[in-house]
Short mmCIF file of C-alpha atoms in Angstrom, two decimals:
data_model
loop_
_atom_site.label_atom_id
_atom_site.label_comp_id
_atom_site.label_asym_id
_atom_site.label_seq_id
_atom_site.Cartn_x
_atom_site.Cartn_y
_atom_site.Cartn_z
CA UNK A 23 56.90 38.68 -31.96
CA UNK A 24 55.36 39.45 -35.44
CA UNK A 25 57.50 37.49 -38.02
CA UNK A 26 59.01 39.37 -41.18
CA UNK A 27 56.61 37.60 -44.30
CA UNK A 28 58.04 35.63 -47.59
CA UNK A 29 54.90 36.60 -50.49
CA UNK A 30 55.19 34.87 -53.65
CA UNK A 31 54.18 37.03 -55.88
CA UNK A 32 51.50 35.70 -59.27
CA UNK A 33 51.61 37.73 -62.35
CA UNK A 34 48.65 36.68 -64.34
CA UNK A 35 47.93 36.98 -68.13
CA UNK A 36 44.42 36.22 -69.40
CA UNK A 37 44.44 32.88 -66.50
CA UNK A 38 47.94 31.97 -66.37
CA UNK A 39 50.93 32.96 -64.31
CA UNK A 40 53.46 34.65 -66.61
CA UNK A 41 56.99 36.56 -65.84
CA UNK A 42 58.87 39.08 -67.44
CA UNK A 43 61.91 41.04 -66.85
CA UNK A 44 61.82 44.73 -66.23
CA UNK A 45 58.34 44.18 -66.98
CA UNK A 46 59.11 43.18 -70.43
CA UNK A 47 59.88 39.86 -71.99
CA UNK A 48 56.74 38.25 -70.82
CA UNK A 49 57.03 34.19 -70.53
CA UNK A 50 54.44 31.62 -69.50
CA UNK A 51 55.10 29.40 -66.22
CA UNK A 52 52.25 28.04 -64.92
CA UNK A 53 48.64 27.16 -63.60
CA UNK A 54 47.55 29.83 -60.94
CA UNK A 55 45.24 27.97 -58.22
CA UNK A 56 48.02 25.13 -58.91
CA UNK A 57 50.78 27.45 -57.96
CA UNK A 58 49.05 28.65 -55.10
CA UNK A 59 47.89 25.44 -53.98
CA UNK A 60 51.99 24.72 -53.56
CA UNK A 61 53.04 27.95 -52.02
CA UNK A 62 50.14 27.54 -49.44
CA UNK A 63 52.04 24.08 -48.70
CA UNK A 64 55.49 25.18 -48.67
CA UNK A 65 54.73 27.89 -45.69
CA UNK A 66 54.20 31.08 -47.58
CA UNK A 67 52.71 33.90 -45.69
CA UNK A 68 50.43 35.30 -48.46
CA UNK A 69 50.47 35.65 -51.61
CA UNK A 70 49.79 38.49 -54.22
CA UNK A 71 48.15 38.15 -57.86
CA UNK A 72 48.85 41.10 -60.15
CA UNK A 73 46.53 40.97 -63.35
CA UNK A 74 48.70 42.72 -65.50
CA UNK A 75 46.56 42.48 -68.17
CA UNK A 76 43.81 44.06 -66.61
CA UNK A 77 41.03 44.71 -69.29
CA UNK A 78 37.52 44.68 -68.40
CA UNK A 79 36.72 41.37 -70.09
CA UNK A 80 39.32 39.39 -68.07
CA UNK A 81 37.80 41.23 -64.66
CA UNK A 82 35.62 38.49 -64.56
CA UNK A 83 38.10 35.65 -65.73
CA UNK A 84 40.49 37.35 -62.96
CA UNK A 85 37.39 36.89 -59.95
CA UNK A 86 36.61 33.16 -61.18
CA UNK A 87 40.50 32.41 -60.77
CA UNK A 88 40.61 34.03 -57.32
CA UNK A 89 37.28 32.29 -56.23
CA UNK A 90 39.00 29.26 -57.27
CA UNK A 91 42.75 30.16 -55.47
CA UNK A 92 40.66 31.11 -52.23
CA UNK A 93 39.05 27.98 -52.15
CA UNK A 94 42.77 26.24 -51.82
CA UNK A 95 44.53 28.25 -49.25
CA UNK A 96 44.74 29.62 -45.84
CA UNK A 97 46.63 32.34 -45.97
CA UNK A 98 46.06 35.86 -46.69
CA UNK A 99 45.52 36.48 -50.65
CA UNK A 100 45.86 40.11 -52.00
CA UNK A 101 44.82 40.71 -55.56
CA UNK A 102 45.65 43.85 -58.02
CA UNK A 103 45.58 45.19 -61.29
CA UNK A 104 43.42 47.28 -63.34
CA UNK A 105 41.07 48.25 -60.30
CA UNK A 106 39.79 51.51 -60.75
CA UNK A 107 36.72 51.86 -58.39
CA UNK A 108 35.24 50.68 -55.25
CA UNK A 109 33.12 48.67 -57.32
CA UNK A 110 35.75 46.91 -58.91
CA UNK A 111 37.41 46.54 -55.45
CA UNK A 112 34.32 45.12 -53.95
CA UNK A 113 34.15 42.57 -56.37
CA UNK A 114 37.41 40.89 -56.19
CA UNK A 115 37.35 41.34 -52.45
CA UNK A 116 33.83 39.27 -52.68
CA UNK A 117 35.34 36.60 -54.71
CA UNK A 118 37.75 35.58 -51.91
CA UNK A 119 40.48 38.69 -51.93
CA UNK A 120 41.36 39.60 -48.46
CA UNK A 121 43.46 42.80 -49.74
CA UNK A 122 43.48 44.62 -52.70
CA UNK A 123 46.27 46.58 -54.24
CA UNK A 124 46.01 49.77 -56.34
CA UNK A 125 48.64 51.06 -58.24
CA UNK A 126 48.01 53.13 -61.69
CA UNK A 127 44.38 53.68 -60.59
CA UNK A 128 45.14 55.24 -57.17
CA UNK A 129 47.80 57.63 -58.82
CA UNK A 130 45.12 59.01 -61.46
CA UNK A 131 42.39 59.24 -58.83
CA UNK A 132 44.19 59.08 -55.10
CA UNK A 133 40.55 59.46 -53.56
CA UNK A 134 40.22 55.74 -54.83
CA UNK A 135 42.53 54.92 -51.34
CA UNK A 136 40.47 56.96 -49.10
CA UNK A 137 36.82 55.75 -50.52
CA UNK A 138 38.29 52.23 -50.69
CA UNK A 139 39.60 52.61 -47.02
CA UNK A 140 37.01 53.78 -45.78
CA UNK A 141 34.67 50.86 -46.97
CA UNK A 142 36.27 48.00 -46.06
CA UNK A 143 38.92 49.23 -44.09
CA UNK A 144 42.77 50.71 -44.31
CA UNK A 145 43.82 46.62 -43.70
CA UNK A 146 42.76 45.28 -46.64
CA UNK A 147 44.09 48.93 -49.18
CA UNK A 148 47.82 48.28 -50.31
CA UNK A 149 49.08 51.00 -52.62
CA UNK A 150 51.71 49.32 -54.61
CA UNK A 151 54.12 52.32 -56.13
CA UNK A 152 56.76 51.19 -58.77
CA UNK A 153 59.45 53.46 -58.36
CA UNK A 154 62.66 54.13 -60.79
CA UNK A 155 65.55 56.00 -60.10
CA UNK A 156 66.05 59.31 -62.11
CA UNK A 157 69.37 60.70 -62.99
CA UNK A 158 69.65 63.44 -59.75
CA UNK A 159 69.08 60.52 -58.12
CA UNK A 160 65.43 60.41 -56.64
CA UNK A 161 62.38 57.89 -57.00
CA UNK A 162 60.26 58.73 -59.68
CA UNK A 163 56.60 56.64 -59.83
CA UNK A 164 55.92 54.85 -62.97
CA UNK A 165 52.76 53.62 -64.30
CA UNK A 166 51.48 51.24 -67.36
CA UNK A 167 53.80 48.74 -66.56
CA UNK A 168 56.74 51.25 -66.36
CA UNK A 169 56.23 53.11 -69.33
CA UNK A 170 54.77 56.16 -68.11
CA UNK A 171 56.68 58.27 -65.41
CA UNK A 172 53.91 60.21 -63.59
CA UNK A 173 56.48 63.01 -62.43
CA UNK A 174 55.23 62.10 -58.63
CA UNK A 175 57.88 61.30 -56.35
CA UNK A 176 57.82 57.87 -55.12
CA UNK A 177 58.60 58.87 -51.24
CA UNK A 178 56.06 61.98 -51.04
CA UNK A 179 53.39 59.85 -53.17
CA UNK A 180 53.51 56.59 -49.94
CA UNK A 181 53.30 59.36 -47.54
CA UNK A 182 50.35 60.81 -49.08
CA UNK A 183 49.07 57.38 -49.66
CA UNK A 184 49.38 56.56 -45.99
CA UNK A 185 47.85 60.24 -44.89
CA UNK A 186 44.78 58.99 -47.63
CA UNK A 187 44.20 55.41 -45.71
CA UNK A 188 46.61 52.82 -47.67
CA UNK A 189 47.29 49.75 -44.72
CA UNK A 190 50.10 48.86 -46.34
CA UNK A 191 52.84 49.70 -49.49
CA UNK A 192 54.43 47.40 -51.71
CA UNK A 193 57.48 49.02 -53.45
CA UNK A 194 59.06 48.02 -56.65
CA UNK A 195 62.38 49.32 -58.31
CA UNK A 196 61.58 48.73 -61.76
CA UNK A 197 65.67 48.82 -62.45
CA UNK A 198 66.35 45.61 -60.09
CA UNK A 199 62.84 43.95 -61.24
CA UNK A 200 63.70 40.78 -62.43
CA UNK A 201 67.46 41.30 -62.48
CA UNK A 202 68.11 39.07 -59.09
CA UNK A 203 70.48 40.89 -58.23
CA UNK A 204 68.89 41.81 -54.83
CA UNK A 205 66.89 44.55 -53.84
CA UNK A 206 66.85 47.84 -54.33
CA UNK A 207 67.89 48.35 -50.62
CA UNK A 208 68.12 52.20 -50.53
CA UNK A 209 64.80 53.29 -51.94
CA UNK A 210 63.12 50.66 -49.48
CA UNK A 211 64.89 51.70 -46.33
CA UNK A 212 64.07 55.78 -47.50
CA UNK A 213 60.57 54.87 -47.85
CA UNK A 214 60.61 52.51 -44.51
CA UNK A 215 61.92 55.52 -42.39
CA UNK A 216 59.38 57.79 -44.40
CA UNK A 217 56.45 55.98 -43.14
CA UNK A 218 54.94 54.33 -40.41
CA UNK A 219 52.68 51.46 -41.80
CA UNK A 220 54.06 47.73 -43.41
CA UNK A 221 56.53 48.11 -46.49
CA UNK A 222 57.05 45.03 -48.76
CA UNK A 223 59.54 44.88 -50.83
CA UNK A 224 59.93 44.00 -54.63
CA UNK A 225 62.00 43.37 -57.48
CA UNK A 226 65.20 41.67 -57.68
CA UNK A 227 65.13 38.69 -55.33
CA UNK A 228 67.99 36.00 -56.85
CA UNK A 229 69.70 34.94 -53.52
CA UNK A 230 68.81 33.73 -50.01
CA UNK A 231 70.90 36.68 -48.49
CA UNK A 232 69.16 39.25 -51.01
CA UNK A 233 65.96 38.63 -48.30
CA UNK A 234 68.04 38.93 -45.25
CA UNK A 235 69.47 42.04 -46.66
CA UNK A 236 65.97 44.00 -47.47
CA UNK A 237 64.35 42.51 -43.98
CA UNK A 238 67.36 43.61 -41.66
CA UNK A 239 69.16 46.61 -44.22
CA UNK A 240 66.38 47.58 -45.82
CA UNK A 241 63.93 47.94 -43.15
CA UNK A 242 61.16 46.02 -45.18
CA UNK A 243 58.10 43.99 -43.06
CA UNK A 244 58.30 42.10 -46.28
CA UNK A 245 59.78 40.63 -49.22
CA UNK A 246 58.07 39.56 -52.01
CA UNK A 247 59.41 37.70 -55.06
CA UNK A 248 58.07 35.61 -58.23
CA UNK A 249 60.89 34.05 -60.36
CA UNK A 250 62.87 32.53 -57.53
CA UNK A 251 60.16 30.90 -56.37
CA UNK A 252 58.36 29.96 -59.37
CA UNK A 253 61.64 27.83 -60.68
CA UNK A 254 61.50 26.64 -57.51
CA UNK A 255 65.17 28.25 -57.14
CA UNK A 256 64.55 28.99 -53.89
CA UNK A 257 62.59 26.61 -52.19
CA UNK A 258 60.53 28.56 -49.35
CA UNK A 259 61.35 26.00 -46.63
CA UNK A 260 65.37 26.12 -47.41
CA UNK A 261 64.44 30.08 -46.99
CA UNK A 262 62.48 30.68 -43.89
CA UNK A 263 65.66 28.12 -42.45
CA UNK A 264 68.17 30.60 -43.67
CA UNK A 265 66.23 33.57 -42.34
CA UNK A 266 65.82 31.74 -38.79
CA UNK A 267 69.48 31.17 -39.19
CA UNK A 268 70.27 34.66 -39.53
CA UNK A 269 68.00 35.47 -36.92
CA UNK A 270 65.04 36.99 -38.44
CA UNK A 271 61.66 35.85 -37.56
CA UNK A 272 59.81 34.15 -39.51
CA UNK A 273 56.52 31.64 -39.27
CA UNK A 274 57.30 28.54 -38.75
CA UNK A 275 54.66 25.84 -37.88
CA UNK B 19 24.35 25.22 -39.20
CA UNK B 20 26.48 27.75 -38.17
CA UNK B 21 25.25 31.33 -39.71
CA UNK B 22 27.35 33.93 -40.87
CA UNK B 23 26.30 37.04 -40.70
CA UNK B 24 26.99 39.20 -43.55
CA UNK B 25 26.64 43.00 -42.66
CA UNK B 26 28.53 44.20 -45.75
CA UNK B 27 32.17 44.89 -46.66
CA UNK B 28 34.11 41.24 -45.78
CA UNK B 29 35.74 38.64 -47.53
CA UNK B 30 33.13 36.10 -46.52
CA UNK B 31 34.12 33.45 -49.05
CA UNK B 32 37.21 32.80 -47.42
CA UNK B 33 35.72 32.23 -43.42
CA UNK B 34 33.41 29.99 -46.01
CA UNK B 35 36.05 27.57 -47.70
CA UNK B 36 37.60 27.52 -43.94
CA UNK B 37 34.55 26.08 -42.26
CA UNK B 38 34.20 23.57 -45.24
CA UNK B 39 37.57 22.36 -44.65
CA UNK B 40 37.05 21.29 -40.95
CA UNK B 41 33.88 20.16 -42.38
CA UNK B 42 31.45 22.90 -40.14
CA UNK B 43 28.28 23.40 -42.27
CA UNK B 44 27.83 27.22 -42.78
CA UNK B 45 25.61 29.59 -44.22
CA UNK B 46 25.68 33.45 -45.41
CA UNK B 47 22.49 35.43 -43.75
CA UNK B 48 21.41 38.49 -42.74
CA UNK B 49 18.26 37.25 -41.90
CA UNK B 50 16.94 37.92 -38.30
CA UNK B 51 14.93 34.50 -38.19
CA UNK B 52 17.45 32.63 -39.78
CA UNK B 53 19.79 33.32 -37.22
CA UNK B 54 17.80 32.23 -34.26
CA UNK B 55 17.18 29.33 -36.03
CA UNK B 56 21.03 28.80 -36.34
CA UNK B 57 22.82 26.89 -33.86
CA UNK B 58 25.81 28.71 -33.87
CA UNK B 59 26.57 32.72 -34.88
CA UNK B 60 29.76 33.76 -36.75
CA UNK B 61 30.04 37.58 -36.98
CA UNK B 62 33.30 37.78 -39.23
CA UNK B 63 34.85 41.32 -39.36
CA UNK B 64 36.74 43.54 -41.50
CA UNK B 65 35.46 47.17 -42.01
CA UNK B 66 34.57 50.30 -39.81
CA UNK B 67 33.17 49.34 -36.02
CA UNK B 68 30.14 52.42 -36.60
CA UNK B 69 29.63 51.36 -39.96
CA UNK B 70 29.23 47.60 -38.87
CA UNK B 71 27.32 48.59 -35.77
CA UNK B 72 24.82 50.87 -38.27
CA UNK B 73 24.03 47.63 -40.53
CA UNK B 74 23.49 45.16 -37.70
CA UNK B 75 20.87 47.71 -36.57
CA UNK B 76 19.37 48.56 -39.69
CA UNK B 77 19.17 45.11 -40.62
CA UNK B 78 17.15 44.50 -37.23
CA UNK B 79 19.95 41.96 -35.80
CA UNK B 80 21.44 44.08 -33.11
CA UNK B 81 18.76 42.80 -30.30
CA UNK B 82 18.55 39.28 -32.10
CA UNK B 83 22.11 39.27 -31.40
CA UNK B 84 21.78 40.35 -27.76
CA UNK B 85 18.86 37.73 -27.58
CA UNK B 86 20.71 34.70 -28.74
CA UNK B 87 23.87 35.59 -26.34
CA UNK B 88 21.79 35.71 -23.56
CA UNK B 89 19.73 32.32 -24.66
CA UNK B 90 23.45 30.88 -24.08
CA UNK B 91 23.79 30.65 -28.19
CA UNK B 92 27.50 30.15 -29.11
CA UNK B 93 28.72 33.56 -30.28
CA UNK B 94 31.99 34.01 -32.69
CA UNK B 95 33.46 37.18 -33.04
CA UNK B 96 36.51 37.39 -35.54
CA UNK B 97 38.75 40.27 -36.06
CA UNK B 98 36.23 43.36 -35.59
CA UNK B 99 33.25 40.79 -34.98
CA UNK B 100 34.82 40.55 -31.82
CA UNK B 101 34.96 44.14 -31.20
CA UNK B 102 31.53 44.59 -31.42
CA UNK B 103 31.55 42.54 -28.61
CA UNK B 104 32.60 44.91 -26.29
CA UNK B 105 31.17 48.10 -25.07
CA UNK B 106 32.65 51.49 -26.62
CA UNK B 107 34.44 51.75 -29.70
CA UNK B 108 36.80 55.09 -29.99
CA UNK B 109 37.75 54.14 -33.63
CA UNK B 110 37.12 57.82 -35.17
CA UNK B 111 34.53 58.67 -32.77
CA UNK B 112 32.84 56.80 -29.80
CA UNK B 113 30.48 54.23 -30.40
CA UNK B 114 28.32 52.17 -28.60
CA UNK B 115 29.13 47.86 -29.05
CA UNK B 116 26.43 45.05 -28.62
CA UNK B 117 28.04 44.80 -24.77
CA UNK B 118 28.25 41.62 -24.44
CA UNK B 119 31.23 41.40 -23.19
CA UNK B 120 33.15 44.19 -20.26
CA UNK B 121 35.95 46.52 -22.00
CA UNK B 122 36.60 49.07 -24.65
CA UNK B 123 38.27 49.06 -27.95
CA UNK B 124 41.09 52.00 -29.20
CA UNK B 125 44.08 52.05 -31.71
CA UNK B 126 46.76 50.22 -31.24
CA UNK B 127 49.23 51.57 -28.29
CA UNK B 128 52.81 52.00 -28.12
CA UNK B 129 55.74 52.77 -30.59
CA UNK B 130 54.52 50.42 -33.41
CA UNK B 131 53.52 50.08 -36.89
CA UNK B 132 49.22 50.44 -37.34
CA UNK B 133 48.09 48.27 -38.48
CA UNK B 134 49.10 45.35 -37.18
CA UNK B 135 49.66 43.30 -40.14
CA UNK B 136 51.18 39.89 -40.37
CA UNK B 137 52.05 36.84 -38.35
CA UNK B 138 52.40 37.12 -34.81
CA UNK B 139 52.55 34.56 -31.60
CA UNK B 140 49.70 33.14 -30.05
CA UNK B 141 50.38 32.91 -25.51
CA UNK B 142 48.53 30.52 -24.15
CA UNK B 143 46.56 30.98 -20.97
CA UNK B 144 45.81 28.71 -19.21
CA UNK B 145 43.91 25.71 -20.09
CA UNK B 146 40.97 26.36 -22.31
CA UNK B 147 39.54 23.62 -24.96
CA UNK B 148 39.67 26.17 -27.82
CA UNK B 149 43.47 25.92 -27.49
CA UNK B 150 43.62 21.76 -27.77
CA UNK B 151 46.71 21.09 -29.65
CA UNK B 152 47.59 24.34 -30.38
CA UNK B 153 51.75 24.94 -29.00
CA UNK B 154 52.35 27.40 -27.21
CA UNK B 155 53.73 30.68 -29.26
CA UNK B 156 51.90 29.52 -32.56
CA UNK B 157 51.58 32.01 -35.23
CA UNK B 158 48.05 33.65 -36.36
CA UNK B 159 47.66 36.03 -38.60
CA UNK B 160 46.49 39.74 -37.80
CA UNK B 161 45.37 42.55 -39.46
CA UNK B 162 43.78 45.48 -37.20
CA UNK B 163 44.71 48.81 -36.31
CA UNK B 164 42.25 48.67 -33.14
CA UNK B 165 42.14 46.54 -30.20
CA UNK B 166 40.41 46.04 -26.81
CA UNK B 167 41.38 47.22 -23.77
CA UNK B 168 40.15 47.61 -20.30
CA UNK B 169 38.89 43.64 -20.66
CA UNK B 170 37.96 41.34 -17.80
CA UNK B 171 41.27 39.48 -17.78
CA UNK B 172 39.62 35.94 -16.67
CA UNK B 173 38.04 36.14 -20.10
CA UNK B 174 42.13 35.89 -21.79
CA UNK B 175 42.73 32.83 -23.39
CA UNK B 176 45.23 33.82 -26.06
CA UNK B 177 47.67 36.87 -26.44
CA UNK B 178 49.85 38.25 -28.71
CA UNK B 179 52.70 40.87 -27.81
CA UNK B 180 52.17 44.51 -30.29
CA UNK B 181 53.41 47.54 -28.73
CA UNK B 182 52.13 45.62 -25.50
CA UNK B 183 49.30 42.98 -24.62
CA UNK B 184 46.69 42.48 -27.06
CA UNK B 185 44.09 39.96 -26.36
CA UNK B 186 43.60 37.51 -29.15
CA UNK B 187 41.32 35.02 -28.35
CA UNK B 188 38.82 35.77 -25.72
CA UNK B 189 36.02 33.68 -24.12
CA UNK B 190 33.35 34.05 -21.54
CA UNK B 191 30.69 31.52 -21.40
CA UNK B 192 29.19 31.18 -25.01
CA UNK B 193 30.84 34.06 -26.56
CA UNK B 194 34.00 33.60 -28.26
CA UNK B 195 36.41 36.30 -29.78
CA UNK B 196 39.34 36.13 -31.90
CA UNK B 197 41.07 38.87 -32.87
CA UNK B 198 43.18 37.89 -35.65
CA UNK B 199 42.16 36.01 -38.52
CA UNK B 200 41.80 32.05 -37.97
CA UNK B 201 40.52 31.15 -41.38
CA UNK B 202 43.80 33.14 -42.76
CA UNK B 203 45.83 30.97 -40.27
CA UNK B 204 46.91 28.11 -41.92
CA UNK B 205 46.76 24.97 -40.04
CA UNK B 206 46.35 26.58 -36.63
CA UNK B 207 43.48 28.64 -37.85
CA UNK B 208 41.62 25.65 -39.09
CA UNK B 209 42.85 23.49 -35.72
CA UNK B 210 41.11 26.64 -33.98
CA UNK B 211 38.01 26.73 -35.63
CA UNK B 212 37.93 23.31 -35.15
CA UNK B 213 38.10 22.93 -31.67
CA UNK B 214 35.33 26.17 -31.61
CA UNK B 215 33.24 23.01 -33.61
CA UNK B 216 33.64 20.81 -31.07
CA UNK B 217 32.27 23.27 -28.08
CA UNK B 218 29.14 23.86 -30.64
CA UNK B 219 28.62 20.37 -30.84
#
């Protein structure tokens, strides 16, 4: 049976893991290949770097750090942030990346999904969408960190994603981001019954039943989360145990 | 030294820091000699079957390939590497494999998510060496939206259940397949390519 996944998820600033709230508020927490190095160890099923940063001088600080994260773990690694062409795409997936994830670039130039795809395949493309509710109540998509609503709608934009070659969609509600308060369970069950490749879910993870809720409720293949794990709130053991307990499968070794 | 053959796209590094952990001395080639000098052939795989199929030909390896098989070479095909294993291809199109070993490869069947991404269980069959001390029902990690089909079933020696039976690790004489990813695996990826180590030795 193919388990439901736990992905820690590594914002990184210029080298270091940081975390905000509502992606604002930005704090320092830690080494990167250190954090990894534990998350590998505690069972994690993958884990995903955002360079939120993104400029083009810390591309190549961002592809030393993922040589050097690759290097400690066995488990898949996707990496995202600021990559705007296949280039840029080859690059990180040369330094050790087995996925890469697109977010602001792939709404300015979709085709950036399809080229991408077809390269190196739709398994290794994740379009990662952050979403925010509007006031007649659908999902708008957001770019630059949330500042900038594109006017796309966040359910037609993963189908068209999807249709263009994405392997996979990580969704964010920027409203529950950081909030742990749990997940925003009805935009990530819409967009699970809207298409037919992995969802993973992010953005508001606080509780041990706030992943039960978005991997049986909320449809997702996946929940990812960053704070909760960082702090070392929730331990990813004491998780997976709760999960199994609830009867959701998960990898266990 | 076991030679990887790079024919493009992959993440290489990562097969790369695998082998080094279970201490297999590897090296990155696309080098026809170099690979018959080798004593051991990794084709790692992520990427389009044609596309794969056009570099190994452009690059002169395709009969090398089906040389070194036939000279009883141990042969490692992960993820598509081990599709190009097999005969036909139908991944947007029809394409001809190396043939190396008897079936076909088409999308993933049945009322399921493509791809298959994630962690799913390993069946054991029977009692092959490349499966020493791996439990039964172990998790590996796929990624693939294709699989093979129409296989000579005395080659099986792993499965995983997706929308039905997928093989997962194959084997027939020197040539070895895995379909998911063993250096993404965790533990039992490295305990697998460790125990392919041993039948190189």
């Amino acid at each position: 049976m193919l388990a439901k996944r736990i992905i820690p998820c590594l914002d990184v600033d210029k080298g270091r893991v940081v975390k905000g709230k509502k992606f604002q508020n930005i704090q320092d927490v830690a080494d990167p290949v250190e954090l990894a190095k534990r998350y590998n160890e505690a069972g994690a099923d993958e884990l995903v770097f955002y360079d939120i940063t993104a400029s083009n001088e810390e591309r190549d600080i961002l592809a030393d750090i993922v040589e050097k994260v690759a290097a400690e773990i066995a488990i898949p690694f996707t990496v995202g942030g600021g990559l705007r062409t296949v280039e840029d795409i080859h690059k990180i997936l040369r330094s050790g990346a087995d996925k890469v994830s697109v977010n602001s670039s792939a709404v300015a130039n979709p085709q950036l999904i399809q080229d991408a795809a077809w390269k190196f395949g739709s398994q290794c493309v994740v379009l990662s969408i952050d979403a925010k509710r509007t006031e007649d109540n659908r999902w708008m998509v957001y770019t630059k960190g949330g500042r900038h609503n594109t006017g796309l709608d966040a359910i037609e934009w993963a189908k068209r994603g999807e249709a263009l070659g994405a392997g996979e969609i990580v969704i964010n509600a920027i409203d529950t981001d950081g909030e742990k308060n749990g997940y925003q369970l009805t935009l990530i069950k819409q967009l699970a019954q809207a298409v037919n490749i992995p969802i993973v879910a992010s953005g508001g993870a606080g509780q041990l039943h706030h992943f039960s809720d978005v991997l049986q409720e909320g449809y997702a293949d996946a929940a990812l989360a960053a704070s909760v794990f960082h702090y070392n709130e929730i331990p990813i053991p004491a998780l997976k145990q709760y999960l199994m307990k609830n009867e959701i499968i998960v990898r266990s070794e | 030294m076991i030679a990887i053959i790079d024919y493009g796209a992959g993440n290489i590094k990562s097969l790369q820091f695998a082998l080094d952990k279970v201490r297999l001395p590897s090296f990155v080639t696309v080098d026809p000699n170099e690979v018959k000098n080798s004593k051991a052939v990794i084709l790692p795989g992520v990427g389009a079957f044609k596309d794969a199929m056009e570099a190994l030909r452009n690059l002169g390896l395709e009969s090398v390939i089906k040389q070194e098989a036939a000279n009883g070479k141990p042969l490692l095909g992960i993820c598509l590497g081990m599709q190009l294993f097999y005969e036909t291809s139908f991944e947007d199109g029809q394409w001809e494999g190396l043939g190396l070993l008897e079936g076909n490869v088409a999308r993933i069947r049945g009322d399921v998510k493509v791809p298959h991404i994630g962690w799913n269980t390993l069946s054991n069959h029977g009692n092959n060496p490349l499966l020493t001390g791996i439990k039964p029902e172990s998790f590996v990690y796929f990624v693939h939206s294709y699989a093979v089909e129409d296989f000579n079933e005395e080659t099986l020696v792993g499965s995983t259940n997706y929308g039905g039976t997928i093989p997962a690790i194959v084997q027939e004489k020197n040539i070895i397949g895995m379909q998911f990813h063993p250096e993404k695996s965790g533990e039992i990826g490295l305990q697998l390519l460790k125990n392919v180590g041993e039948l190189i030795k």
